[in-house]
GROMACS .gro file of C-alpha atoms in nm:
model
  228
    1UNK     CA    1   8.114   9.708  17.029
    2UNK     CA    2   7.770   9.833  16.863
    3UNK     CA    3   7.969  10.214  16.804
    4UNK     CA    4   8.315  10.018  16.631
    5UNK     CA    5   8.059   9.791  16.362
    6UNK     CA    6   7.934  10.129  16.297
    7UNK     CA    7   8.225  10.281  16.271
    8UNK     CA    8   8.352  10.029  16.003
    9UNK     CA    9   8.045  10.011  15.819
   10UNK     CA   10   8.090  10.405  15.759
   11UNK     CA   11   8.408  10.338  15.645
   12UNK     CA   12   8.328  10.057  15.402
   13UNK     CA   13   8.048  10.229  15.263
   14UNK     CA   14   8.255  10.537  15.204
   15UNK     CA   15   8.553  10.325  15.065
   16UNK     CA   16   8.285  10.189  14.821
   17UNK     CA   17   8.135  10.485  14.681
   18UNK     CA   18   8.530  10.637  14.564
   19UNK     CA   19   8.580  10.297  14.461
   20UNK     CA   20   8.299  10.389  14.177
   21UNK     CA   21   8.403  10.747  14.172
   22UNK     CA   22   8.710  10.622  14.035
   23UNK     CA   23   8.586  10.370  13.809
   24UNK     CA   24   8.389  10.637  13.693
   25UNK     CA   25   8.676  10.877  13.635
   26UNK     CA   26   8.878  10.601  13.497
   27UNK     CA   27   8.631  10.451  13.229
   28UNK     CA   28   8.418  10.738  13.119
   29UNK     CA   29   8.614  11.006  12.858
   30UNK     CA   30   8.676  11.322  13.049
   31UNK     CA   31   8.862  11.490  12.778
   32UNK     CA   32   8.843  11.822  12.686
   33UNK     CA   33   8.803  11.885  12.287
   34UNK     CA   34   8.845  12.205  12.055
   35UNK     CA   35   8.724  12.252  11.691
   36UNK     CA   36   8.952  12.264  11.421
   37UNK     CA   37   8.913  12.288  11.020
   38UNK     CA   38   9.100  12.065  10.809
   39UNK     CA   39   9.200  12.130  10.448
   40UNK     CA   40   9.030  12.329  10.205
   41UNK     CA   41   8.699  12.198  10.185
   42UNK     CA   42   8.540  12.318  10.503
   43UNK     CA   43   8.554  11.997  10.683
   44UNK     CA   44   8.565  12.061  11.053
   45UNK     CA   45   8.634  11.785  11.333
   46UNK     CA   46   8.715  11.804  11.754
   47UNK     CA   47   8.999  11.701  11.854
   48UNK     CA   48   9.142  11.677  12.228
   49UNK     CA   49   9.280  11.992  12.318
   50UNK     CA   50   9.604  11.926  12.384
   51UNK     CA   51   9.685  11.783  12.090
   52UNK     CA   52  10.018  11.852  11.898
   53UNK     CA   53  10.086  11.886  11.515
   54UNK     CA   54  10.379  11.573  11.544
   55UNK     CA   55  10.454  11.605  11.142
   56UNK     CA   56  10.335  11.774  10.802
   57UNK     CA   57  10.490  11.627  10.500
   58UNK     CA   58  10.410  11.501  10.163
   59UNK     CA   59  10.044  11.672  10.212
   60UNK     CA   60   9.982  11.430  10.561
   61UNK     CA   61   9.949  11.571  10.912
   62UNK     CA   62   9.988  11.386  11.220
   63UNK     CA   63   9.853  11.547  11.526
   64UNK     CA   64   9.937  11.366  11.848
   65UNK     CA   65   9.896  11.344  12.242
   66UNK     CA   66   9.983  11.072  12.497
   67UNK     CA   67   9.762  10.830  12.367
   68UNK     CA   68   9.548  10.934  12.083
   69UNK     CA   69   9.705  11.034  11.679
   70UNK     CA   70   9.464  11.188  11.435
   71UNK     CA   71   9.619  11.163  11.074
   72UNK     CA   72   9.426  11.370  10.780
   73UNK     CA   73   9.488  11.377  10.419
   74UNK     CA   74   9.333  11.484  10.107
   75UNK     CA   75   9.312  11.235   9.788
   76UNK     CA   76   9.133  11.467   9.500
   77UNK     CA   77   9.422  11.433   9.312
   78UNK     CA   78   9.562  11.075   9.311
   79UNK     CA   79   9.963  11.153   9.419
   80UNK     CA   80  10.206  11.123   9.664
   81UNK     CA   81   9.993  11.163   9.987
   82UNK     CA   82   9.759  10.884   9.928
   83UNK     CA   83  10.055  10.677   9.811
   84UNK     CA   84  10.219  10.731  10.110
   85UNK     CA   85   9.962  10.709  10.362
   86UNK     CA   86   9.836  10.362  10.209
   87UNK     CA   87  10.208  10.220  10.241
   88UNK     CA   88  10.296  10.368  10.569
   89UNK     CA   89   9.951  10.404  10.760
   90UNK     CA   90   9.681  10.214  10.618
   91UNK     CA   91   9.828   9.879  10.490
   92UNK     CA   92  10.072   9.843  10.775
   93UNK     CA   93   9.790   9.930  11.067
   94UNK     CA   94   9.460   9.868  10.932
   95UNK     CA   95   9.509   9.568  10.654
   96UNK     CA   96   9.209   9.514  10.511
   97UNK     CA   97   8.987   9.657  10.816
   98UNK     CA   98   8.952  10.004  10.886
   99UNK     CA   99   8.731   9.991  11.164
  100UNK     CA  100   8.818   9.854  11.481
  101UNK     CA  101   9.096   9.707  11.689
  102UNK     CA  102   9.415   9.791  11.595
  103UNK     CA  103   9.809   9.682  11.658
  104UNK     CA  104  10.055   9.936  11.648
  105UNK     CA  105  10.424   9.715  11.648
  106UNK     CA  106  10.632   9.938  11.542
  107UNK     CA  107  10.503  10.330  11.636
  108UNK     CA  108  10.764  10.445  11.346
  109UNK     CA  109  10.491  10.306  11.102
  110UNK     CA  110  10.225  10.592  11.202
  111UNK     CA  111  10.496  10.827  11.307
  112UNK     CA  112  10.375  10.859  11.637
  113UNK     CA  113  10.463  10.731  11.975
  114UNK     CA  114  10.158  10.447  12.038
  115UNK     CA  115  10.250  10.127  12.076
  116UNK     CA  116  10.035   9.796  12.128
  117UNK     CA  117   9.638   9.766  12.129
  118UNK     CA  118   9.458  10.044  12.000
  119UNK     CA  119   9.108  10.159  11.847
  120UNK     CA  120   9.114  10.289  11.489
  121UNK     CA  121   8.902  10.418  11.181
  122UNK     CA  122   8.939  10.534  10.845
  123UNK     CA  123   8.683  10.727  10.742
  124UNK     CA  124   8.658  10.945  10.423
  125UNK     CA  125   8.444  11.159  10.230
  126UNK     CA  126   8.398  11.130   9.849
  127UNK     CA  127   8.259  11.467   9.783
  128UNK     CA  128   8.559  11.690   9.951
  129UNK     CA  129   8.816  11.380   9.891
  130UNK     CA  130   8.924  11.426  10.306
  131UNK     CA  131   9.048  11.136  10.464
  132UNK     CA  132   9.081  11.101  10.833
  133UNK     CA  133   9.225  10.822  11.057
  134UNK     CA  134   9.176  10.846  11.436
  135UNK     CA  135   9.384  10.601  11.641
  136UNK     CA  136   9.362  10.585  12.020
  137UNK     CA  137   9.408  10.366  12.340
  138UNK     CA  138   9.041  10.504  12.455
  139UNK     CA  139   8.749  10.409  12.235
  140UNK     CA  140   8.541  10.685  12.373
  141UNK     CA  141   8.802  10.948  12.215
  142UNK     CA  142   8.769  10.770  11.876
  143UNK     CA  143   8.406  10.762  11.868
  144UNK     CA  144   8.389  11.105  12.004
  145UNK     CA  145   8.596  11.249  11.711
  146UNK     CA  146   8.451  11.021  11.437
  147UNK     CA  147   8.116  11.168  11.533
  148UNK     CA  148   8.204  11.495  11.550
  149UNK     CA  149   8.311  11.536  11.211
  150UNK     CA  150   8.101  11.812  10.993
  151UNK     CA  151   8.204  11.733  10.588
  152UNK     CA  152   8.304  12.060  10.414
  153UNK     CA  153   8.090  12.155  10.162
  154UNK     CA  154   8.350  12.248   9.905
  155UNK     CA  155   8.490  11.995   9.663
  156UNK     CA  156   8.840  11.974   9.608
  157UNK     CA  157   8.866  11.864   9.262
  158UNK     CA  158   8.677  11.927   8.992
  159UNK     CA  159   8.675  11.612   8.870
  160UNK     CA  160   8.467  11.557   9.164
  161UNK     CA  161   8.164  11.777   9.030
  162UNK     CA  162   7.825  11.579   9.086
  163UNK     CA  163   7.749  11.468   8.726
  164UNK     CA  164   7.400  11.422   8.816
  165UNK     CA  165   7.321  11.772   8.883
  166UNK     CA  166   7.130  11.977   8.625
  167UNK     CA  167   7.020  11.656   8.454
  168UNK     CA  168   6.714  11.493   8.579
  169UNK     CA  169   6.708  11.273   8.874
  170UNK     CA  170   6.558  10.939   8.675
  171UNK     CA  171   6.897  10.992   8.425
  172UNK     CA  172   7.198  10.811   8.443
  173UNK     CA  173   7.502  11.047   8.497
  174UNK     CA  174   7.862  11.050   8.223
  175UNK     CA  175   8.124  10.765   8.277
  176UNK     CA  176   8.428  10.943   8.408
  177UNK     CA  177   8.566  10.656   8.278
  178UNK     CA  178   8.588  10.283   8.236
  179UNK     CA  179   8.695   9.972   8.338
  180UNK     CA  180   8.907   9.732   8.081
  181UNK     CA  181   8.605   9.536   8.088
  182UNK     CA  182   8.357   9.830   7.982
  183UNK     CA  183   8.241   9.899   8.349
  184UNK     CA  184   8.140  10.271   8.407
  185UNK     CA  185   8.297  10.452   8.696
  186UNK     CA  186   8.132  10.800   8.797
  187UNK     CA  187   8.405  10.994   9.018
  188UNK     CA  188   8.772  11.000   9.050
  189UNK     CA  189   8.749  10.857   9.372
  190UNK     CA  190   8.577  10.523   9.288
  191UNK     CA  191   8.881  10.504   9.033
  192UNK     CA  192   9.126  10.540   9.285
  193UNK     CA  193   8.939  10.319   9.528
  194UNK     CA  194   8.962  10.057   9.215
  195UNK     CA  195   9.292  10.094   9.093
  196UNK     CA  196   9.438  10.109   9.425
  197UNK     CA  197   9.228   9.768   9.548
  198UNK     CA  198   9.294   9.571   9.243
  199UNK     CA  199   9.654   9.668   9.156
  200UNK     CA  200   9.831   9.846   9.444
  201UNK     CA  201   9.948  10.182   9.429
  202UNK     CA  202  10.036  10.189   9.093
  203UNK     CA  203  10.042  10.512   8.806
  204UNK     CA  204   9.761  10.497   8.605
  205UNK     CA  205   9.580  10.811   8.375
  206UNK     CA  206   9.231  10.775   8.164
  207UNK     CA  207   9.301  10.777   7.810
  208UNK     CA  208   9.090  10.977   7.565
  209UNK     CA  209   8.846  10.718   7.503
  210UNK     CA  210   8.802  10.735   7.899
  211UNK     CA  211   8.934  10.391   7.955
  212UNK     CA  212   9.220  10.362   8.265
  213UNK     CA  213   9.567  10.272   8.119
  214UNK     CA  214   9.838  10.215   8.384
  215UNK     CA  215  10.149  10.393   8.308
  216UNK     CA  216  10.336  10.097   8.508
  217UNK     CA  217  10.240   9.738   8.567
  218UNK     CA  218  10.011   9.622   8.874
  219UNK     CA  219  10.107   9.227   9.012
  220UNK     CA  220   9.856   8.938   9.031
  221UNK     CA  221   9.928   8.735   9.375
  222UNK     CA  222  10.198   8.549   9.224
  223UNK     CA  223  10.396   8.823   9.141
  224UNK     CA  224  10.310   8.858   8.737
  225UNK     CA  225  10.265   9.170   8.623
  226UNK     CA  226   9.926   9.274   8.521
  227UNK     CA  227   9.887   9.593   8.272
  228UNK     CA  228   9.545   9.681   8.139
   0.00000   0.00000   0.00000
């Protein structure tokens, strides 16, 4: 009787410890990555290595596996690929947050197959002008790949040159240009960030006098248009 409690305590003990093994294998990220440049600018990021290019158009790619889509574009030049990633990535998936959980409805949205709950951030660079979204049922992926992103040290436009350099460091750097309300703005891409925030994507080019003039109306939240 002794020998059979024995018996099944060997047992149970063994059951437990693959019961943990698994857990283990099933919770912690056992994915294999490779490093991969992106763009022009040098930026370099890991992605899981079986990971597919799923589309390239309108200056977007989509790369894509089973349960993870990595989408990077470039926004120097304010133009058809941040339009189009705003209307058909980041407004439909994130909303206004761009760091966290995610719904996928419809996976036509992202061009990609996910569909449900997900884990997703949008994280850009202002210097090289790269934008990268990471979406992915495992968190661990998405942190993984966030963190493993090394920012090229080329800029991609030149209206992106540091306007603080050979001036000194107590001076305050040129306007690139200026709100309707006389605000400075230093860079094209606090601009676009503004423009794009406060009127939607919209044309807009700086005048002469460096002040933003919208080549087409923007809408207030009752649908009037707004021109500047």
């Amino acid at each position: 009787m002794n020998k059979n409690y024995l018996i099944i305590a060997i047992l149970s003990v063994i059951l437990a410890i693959l019961c943990v093994w698994n857990g283990y294998i099933f919770f912690v990220d056992q994915t294999g990555y490779v490093s991969t440049n992106i763009g022009e600018s040098g930026t370099v990021i890991e992605i899981p290595n079986d990971m597919i290019i799923k589309s390239n158009n309108n200056g977007i790619t989509t790369l894509e596996n089973d349960n993870t889509i990595i989408i990077f574009f470039n926004s120097a030049n304010k133009g058809l690929p941040e339009l189009v990633a705003y209307e058909t990535i980041i407004k439909p998936i994130f909303g206004n947050n761009t760091n966290g959980n995610v719904t996928i409805n419809n996976p036509n949205i992202a061009s990609c197959s996910l569909n449900g709950e997900c884990n997703g951030v949008l994280i850009g660079n202002n210097k090289t002008h790269d934008n990268i979204i990471v979406i992915s049922k495992n968190k661990d992926i998405v942190n993984h790949i966030i963190n493993s992103i090394i920012w090229g040290n080329k800029t991609s436009s030149s209206d992106d040159i540091d306007t603080t350099s050979n001036k000194n460091a107590n001076s305050q750097p040129s306007a690139y240009a200026y709100k309707s309300d006389g605000t400075p703005m230093y860079s094209q891409k606090e601009v676009d960030d503004y423009m794009l925030k406060k009127y939607g994507p919209v044309d807009y080019h700086i005048a002469n006098n460096k002040y933003i003039h919208m080549d087409e109306p923007g809408y207030d939240k009752r649908g009037n248009p707004i021109d500047d």
